PDB file of C-alpha atoms in Angstrom:
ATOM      1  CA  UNK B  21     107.099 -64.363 -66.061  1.00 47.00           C
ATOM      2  CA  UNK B  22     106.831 -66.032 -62.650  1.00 48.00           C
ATOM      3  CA  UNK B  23     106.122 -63.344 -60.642  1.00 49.00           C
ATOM      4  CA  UNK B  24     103.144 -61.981 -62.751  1.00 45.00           C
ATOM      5  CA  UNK B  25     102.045 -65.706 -62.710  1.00 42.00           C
ATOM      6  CA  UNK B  26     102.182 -65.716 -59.091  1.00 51.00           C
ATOM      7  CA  UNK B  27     100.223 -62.193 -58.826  1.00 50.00           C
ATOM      8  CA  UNK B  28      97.284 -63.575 -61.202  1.00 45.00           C
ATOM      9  CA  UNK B  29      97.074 -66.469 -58.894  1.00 45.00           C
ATOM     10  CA  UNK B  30      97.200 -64.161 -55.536  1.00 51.00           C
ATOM     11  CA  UNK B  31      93.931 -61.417 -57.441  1.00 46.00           C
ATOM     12  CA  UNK B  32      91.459 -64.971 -57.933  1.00 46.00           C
ATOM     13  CA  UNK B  33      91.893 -66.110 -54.732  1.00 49.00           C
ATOM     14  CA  UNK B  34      91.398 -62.616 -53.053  1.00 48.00           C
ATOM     15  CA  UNK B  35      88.358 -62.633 -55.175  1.00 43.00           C
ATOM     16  CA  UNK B  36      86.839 -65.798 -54.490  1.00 46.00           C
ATOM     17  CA  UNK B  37      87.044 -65.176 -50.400  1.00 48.00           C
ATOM     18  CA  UNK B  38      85.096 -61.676 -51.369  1.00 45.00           C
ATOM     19  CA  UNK B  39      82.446 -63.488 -52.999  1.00 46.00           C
ATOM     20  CA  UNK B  40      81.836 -66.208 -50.005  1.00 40.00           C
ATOM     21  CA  UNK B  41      80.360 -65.875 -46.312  1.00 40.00           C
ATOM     22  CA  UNK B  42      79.936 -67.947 -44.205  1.00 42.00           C
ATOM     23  CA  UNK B  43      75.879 -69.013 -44.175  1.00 41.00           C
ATOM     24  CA  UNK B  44      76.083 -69.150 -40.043  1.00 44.00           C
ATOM     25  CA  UNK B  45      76.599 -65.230 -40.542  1.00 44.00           C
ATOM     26  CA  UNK B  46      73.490 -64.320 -41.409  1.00 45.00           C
ATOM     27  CA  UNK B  47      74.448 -61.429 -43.374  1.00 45.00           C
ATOM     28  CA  UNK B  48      74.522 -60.819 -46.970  1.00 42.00           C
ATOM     29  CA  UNK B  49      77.272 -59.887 -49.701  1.00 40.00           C
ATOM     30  CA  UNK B  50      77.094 -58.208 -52.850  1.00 41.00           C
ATOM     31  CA  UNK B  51      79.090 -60.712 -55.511  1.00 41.00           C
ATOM     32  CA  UNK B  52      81.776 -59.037 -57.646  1.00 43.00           C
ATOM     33  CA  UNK B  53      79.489 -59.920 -60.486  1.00 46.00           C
ATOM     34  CA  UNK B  54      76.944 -57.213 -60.279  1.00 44.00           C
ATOM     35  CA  UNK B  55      73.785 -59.280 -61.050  1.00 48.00           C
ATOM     36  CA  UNK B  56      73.741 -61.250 -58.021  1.00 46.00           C
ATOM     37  CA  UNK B  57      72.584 -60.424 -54.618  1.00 44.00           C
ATOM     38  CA  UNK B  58      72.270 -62.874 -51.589  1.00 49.00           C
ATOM     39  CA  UNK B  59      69.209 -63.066 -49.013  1.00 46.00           C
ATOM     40  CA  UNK B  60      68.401 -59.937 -47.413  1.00 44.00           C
ATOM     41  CA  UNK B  61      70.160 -58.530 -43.700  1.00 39.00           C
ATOM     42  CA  UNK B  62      67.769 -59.835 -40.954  1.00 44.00           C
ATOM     43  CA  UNK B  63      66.915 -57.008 -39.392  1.00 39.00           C
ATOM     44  CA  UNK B  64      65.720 -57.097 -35.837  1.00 44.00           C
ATOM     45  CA  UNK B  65      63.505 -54.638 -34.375  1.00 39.00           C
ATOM     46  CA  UNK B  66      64.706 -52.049 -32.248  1.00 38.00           C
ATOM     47  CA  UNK B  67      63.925 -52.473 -28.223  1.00 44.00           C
ATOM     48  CA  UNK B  68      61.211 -49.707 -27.260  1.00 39.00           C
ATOM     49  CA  UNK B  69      62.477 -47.686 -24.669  1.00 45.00           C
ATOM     50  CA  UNK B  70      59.917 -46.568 -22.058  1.00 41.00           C
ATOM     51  CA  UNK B  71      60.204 -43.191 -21.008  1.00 40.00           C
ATOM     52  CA  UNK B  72      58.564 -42.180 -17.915  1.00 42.00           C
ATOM     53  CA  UNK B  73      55.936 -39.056 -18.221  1.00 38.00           C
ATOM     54  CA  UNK B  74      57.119 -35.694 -17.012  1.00 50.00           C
ATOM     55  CA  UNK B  75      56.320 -35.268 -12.989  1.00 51.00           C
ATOM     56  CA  UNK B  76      53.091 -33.744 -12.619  1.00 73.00           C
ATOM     57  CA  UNK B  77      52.901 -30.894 -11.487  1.00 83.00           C
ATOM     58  CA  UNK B  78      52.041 -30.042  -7.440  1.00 94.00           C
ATOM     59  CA  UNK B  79      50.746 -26.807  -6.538  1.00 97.00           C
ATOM     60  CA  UNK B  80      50.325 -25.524  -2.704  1.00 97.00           C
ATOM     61  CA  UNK B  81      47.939 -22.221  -2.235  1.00 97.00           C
ATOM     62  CA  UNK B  82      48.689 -20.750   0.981  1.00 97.00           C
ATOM     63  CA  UNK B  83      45.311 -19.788   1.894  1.00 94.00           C
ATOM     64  CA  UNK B  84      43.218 -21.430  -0.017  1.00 92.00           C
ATOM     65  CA  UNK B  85      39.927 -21.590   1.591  1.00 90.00           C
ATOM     66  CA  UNK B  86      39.531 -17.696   1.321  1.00 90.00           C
ATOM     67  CA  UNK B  87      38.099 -16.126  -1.294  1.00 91.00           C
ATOM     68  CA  UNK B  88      40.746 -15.634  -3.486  1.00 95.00           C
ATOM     69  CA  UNK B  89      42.235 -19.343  -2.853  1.00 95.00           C
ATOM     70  CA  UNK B  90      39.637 -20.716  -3.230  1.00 93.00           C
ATOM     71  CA  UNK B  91      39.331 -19.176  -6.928  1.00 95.00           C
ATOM     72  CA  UNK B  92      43.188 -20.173  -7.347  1.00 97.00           C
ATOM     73  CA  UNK B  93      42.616 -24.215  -6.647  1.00 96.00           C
ATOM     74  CA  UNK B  94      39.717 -24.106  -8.825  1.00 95.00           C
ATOM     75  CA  UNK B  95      41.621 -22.916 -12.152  1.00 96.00           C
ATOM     76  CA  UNK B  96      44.500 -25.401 -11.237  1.00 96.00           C
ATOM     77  CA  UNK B  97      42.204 -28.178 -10.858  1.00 95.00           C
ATOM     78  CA  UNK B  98      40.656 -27.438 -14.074  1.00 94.00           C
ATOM     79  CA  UNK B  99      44.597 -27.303 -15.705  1.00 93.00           C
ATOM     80  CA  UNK B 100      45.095 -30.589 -14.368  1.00 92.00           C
ATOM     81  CA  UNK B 101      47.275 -30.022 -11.745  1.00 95.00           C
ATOM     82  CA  UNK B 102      47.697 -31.658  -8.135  1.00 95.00           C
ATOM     83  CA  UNK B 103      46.370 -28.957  -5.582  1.00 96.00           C
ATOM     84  CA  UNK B 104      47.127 -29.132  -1.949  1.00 96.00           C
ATOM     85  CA  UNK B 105      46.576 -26.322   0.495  1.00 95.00           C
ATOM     86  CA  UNK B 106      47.289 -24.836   4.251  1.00 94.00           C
ATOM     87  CA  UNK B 107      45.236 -22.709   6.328  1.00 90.00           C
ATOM     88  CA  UNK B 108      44.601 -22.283   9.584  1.00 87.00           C
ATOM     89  CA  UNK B 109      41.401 -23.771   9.398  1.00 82.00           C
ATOM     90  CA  UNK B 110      42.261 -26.449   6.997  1.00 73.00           C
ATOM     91  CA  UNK B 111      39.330 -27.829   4.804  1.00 76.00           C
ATOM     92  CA  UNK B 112      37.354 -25.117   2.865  1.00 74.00           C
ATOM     93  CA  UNK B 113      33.197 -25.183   4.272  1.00 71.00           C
ATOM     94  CA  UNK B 114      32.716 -24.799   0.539  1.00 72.00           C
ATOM     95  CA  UNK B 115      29.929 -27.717  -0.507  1.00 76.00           C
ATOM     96  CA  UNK B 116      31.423 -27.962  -3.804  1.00 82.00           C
ATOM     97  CA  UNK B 117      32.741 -30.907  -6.131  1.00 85.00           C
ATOM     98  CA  UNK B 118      36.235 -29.507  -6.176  1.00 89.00           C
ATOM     99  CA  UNK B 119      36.454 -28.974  -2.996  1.00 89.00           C
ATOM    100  CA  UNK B 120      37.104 -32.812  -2.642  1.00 91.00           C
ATOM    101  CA  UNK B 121      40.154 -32.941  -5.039  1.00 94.00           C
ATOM    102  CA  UNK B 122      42.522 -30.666  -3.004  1.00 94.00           C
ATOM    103  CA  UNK B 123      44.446 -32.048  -0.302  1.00 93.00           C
ATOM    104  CA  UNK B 124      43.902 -30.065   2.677  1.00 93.00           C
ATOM    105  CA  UNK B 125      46.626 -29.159   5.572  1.00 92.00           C
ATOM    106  CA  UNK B 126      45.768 -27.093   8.794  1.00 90.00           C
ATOM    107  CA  UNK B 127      48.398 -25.323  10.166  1.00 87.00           C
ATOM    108  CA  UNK B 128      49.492 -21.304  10.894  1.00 87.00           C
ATOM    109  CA  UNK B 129      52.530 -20.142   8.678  1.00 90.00           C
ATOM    110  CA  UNK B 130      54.132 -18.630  11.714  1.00 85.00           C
ATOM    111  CA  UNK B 131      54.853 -22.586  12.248  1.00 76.00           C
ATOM    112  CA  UNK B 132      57.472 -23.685  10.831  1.00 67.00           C
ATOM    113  CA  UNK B 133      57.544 -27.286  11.341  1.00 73.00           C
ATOM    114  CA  UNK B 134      53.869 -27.834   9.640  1.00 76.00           C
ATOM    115  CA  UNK B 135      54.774 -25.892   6.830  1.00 86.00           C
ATOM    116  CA  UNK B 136      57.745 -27.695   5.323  1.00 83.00           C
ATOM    117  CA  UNK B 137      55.394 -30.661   5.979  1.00 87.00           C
ATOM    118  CA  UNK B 138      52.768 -29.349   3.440  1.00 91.00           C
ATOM    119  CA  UNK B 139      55.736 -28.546   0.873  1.00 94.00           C
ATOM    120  CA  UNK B 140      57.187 -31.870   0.212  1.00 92.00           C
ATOM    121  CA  UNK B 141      57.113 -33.054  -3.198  1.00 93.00           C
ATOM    122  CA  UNK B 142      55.260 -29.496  -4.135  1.00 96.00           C
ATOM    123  CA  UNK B 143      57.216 -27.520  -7.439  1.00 96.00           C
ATOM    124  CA  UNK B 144      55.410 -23.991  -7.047  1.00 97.00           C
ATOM    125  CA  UNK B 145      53.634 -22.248  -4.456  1.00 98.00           C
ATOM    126  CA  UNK B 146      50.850 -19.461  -4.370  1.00 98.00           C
ATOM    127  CA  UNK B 147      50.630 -17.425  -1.486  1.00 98.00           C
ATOM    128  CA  UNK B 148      47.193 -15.968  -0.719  1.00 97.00           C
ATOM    129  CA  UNK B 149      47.640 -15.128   2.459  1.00 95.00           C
ATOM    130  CA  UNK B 150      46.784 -11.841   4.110  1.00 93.00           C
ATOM    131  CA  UNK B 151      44.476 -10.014   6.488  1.00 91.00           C
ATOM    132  CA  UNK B 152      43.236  -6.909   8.672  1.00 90.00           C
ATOM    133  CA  UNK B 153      43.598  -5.897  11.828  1.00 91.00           C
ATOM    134  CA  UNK B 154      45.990  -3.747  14.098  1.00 92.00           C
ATOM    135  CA  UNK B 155      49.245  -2.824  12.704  1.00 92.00           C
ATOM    136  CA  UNK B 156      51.252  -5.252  14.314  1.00 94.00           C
ATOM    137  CA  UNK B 157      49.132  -8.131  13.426  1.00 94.00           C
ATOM    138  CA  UNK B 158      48.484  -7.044   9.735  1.00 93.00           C
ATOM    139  CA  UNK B 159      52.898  -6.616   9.422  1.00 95.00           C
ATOM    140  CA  UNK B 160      52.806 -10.399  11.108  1.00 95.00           C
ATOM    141  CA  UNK B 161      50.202 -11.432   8.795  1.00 94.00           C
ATOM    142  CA  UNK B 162      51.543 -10.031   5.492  1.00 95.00           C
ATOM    143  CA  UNK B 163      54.455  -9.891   6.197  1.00 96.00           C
ATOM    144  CA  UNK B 164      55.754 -12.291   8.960  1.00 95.00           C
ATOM    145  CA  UNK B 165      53.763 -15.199   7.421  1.00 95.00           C
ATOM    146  CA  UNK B 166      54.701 -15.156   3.895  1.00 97.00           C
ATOM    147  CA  UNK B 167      58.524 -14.790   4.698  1.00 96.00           C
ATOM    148  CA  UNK B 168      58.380 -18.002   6.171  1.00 95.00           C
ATOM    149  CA  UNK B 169      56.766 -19.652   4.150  1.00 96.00           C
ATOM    150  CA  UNK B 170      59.347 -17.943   1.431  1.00 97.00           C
ATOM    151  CA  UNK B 171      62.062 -18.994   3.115  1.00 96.00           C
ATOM    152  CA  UNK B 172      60.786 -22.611   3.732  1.00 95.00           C
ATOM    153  CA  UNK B 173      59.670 -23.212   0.105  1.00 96.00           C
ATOM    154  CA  UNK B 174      63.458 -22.402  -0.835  1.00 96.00           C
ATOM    155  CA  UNK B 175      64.717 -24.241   1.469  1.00 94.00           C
ATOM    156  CA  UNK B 176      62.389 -26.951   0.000  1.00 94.00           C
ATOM    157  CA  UNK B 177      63.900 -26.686  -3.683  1.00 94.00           C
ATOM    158  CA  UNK B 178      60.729 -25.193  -4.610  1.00 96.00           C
ATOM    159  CA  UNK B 179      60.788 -24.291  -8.208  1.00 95.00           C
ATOM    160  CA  UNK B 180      58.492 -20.806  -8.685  1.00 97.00           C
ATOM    161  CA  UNK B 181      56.515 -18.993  -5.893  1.00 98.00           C
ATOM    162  CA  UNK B 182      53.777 -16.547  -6.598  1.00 98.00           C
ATOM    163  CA  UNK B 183      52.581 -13.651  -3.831  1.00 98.00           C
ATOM    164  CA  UNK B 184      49.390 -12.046  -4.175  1.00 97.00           C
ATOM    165  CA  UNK B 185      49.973  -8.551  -2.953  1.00 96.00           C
ATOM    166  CA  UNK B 186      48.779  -5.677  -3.020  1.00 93.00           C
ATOM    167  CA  UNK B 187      48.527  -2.239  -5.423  1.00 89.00           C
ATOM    168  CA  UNK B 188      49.513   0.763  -3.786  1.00 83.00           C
ATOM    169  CA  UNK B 189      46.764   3.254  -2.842  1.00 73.00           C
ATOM    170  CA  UNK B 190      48.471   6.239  -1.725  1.00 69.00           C
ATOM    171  CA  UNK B 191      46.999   7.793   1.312  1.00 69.00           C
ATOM    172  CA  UNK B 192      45.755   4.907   2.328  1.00 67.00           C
ATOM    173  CA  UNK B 193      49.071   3.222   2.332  1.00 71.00           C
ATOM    174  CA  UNK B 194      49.246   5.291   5.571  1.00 76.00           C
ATOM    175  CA  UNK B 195      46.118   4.572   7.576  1.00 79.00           C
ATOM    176  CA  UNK B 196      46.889   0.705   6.808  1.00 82.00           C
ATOM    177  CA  UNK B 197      50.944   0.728   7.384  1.00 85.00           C
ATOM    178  CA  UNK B 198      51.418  -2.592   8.777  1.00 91.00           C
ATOM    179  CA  UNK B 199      49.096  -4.226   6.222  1.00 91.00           C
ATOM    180  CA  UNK B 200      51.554  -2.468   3.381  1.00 92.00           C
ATOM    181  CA  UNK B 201      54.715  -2.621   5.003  1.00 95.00           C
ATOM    182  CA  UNK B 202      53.970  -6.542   5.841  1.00 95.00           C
ATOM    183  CA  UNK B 203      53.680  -6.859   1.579  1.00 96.00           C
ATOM    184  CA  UNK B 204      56.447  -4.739   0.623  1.00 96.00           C
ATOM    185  CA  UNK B 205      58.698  -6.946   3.218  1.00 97.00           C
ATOM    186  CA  UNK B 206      57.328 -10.195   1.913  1.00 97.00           C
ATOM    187  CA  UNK B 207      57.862  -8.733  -1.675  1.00 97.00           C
ATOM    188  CA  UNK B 208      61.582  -7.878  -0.767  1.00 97.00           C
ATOM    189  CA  UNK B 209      61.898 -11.681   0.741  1.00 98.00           C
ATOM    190  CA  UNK B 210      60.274 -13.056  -2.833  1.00 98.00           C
ATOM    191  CA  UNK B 211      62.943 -10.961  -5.211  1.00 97.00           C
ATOM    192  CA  UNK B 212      65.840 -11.888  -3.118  1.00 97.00           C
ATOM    193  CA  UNK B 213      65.260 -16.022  -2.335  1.00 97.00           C
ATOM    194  CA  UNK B 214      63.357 -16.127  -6.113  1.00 97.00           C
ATOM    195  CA  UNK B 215      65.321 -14.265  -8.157  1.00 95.00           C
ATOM    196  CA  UNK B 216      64.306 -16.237 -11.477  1.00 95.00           C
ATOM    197  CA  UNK B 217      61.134 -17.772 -10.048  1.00 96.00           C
ATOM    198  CA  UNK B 218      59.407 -15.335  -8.154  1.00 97.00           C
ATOM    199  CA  UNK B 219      56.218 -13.313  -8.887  1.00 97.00           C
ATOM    200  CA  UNK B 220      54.410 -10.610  -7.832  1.00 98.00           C
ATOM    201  CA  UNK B 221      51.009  -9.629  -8.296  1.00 98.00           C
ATOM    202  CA  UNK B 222      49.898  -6.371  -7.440  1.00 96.00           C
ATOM    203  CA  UNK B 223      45.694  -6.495  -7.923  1.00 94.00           C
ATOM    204  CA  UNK B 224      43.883  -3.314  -6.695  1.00 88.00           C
ATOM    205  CA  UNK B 225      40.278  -4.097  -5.230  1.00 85.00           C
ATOM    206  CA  UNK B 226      39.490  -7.675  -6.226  1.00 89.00           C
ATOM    207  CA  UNK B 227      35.717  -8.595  -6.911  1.00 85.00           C
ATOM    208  CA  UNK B 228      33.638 -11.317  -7.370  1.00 76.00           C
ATOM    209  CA  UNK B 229      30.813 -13.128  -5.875  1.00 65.00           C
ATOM    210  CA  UNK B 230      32.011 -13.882  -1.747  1.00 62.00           C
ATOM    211  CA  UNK B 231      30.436 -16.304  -0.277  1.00 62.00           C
ATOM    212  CA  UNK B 232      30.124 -15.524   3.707  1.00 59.00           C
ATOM    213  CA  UNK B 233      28.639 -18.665   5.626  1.00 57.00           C
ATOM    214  CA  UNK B 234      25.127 -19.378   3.718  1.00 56.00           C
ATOM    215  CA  UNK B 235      25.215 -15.917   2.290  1.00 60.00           C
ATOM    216  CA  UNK B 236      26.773 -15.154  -1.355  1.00 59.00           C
ATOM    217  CA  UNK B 237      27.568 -11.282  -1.863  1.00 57.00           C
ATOM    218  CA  UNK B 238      27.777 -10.626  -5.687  1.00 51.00           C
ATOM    219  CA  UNK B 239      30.491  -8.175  -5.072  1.00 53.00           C
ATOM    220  CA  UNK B 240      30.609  -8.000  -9.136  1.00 46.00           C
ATOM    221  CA  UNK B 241      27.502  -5.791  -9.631  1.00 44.00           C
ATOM    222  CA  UNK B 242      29.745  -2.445  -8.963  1.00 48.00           C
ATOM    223  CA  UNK B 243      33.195  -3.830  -9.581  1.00 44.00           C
ATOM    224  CA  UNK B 244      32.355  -5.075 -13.292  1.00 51.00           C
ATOM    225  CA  UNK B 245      31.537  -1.186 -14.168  1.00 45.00           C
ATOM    226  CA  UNK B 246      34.320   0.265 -12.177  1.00 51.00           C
ATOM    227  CA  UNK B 247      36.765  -1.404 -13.791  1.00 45.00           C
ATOM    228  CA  UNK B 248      35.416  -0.389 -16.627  1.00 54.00           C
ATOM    229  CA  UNK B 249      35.103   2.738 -16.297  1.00 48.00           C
ATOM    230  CA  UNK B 250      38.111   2.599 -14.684  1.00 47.00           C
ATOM    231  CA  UNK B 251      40.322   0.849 -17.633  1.00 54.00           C
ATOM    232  CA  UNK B 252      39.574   4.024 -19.440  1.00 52.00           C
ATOM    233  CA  UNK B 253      40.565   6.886 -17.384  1.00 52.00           C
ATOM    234  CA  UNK B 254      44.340   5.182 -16.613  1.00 57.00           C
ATOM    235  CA  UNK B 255      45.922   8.591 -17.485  1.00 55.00           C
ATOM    236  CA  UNK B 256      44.338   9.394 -13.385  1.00 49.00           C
ATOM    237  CA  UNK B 257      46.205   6.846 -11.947  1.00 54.00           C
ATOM    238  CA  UNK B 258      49.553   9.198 -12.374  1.00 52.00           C
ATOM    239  CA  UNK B 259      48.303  11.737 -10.877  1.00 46.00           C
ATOM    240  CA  UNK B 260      50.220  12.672  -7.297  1.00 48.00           C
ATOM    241  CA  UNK B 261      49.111  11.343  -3.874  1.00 46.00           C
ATOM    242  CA  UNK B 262      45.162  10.689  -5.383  1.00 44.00           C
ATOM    243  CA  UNK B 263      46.034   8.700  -8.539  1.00 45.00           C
ATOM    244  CA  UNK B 264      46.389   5.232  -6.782  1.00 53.00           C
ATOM    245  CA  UNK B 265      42.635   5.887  -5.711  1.00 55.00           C
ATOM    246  CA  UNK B 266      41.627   5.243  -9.497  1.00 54.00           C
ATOM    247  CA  UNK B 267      43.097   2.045  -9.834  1.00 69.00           C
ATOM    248  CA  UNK B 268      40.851  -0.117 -11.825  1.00 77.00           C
ATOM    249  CA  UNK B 269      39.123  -3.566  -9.709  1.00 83.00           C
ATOM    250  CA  UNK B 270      39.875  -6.921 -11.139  1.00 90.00           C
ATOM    251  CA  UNK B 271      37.599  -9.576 -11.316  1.00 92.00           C
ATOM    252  CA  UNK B 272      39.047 -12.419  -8.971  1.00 94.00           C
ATOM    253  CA  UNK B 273      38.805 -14.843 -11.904  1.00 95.00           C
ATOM    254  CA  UNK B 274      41.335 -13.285 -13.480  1.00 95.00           C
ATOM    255  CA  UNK B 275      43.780 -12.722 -10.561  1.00 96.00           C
ATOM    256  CA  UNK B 276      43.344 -16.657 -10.534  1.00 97.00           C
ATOM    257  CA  UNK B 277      44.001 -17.348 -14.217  1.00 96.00           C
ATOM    258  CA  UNK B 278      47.000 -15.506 -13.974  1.00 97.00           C
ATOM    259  CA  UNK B 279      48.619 -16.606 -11.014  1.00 97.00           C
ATOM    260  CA  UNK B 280      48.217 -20.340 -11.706  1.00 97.00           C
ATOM    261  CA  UNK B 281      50.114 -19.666 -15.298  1.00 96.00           C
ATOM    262  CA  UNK B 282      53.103 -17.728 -13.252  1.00 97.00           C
ATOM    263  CA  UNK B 283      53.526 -20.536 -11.372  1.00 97.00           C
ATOM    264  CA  UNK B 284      53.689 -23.360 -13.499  1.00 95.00           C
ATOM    265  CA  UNK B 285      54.821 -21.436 -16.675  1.00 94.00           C
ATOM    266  CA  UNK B 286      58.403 -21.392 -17.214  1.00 92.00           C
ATOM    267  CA  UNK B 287      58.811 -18.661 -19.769  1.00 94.00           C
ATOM    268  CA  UNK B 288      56.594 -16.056 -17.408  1.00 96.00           C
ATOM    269  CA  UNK B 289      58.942 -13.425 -16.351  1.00 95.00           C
ATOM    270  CA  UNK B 290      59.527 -13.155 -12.604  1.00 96.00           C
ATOM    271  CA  UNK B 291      59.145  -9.185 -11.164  1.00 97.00           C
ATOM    272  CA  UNK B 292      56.194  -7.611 -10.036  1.00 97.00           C
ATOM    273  CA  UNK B 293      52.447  -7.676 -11.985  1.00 96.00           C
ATOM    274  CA  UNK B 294      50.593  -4.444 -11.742  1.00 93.00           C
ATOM    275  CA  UNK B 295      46.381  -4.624 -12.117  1.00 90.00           C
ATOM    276  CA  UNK B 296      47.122  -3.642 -15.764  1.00 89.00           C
ATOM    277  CA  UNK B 297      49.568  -6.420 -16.985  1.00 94.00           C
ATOM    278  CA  UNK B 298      47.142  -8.879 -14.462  1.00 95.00           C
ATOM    279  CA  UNK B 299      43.772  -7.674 -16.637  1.00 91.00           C
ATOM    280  CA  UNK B 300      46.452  -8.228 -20.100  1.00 92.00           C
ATOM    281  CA  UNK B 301      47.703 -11.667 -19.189  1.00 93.00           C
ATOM    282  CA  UNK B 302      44.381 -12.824 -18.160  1.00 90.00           C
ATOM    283  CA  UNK B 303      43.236 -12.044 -21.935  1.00 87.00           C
ATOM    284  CA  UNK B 304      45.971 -14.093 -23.168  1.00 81.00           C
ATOM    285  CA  UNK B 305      45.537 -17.949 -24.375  1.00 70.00           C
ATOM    286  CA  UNK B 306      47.636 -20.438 -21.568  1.00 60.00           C
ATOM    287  CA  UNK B 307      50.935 -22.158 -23.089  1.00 56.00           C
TER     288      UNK B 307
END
């Protein structure tokens, strides 16, 4: 009889501390008696945490006061990216507004030293560099060049690195060999140092309006039709030794469109671009 008298006692006084807190708590308790609820948990706000914005984006264009750079810092200015650029003449003579938004470097890609200057901070490069001439100079040119600059932008950390190269054309592969054996080294350079973030494009005969000194040559009024006409008649451009000759042009809008997406697109697959997947990815909508 004792001891149950001593557990009775033991059960109320268990239940009495459940039903009491302390008021300097704060908190709340639910009594044992189910109709009666205490003041509410004061809940404090949770502290905003301030994330800081991705990095934005900077491009270099190697080149781009030519023709086709020029094109190229254009469309990524109008993405919203931070365009810089090296040449050896620096500043484009362009009198246009977006002209004034790039950053302009003068230097010679055979230099080293100025080059890895113009690549700090930069997370892709586009490489429109290339030119005519005797054999040895075209190789140094297209080739010489752009492996340094290769090799510097990976040296760099440099995330993707486009190369605007050059279809094959056959015959004429041979009357121009240093000018397409300069490319194909450069090309070899880009798959080996950028094996996930290296592309290729391959554009046949580029056209679109040139603008030489005061003079604008609307290089579109036969290279619109040709390609075409061209477009059509692919099935020619297997044939043996001549079918390279039928490659379709490419308007240099769209060489521009798609080499600003390979750079700073993730998801676009590194390897080489022929004039056909260039003139297909151009169609498509930007991520």
């Amino acid at each position: 009889m004792r001891t149950i008298v001593s557990r009775l006692i033991r059960y109320k006084s268990s239940v009495a501390q459940a039903r009491f807190v302390s008021a300097s708590s704060g908190g709340r308790y639910l009594s044992t008696e189910s109709n009666k609820i205490d003041e509410p948990f004061n809940v404090e706000e949770a502290e905003t945490v301030h994330v800081p914005p991705p990095p934005t984006e900077k491009l270099l264009v190697l080149g781009g006061n030519g023709f086709v750079g020029s094109h190229v810092c254009k469309e990524a200015l109008d993405r919203g990216l931070s365009v810089s650029s090296l040449s050896r003449s620096g500043r484009s003579s362009l009198q246009e507004s977006w002209a004034t938004r790039v950053t302009w470097h003068q230097g010679n890609l055979l230099s080293s030293d100025l080059l890895k200057d113009a690549l700090d901070g930069v997370t892709s490069v586009i490489s429109c560099v290339g030119g005519f001439g005797s054999n040895s100079y075209m190789y140094k040119i297209n080739g010489t060049a752009n492996i340094n600059a290769i090799r510097a932008a990976s040296e760099k950390g440099v995330k993707r690195f486009v190369y605007i190269s050059a279809a094959d054309f056959g015959l004429a592969n041979y009357l121009l060999g240093g000018y397409f054996e300069g490319k194909r080294a450069a090309e070899t350079e880009l798959l080996t140092r950028f094996a996930y973030g290296g592309i290729i494009l391959r554009p046949g005969f580029i056209y679109g309006t040139r603008t030489v000194g005061s003079m604008k040559i609307p290089l579109g009024v036969f290279g619109s039709p040709m390609e075409m006409i061209l477009q059509q008649a692919k099935p020619l451009n297997q044939l043996p030794l001549v079918g390279p000759l039928f490659t379709p042009p490419v308007k240099v809008e769209s060489v521009a469109r798609v080499a600003v997406r390979a750079a700073t697109d993730p998801v676009f697959p590194p390897g080489i671009v022929d004039v056909h997947g260039i003139q297909r990815y151009s169609q498509q909508k930007s991520r």
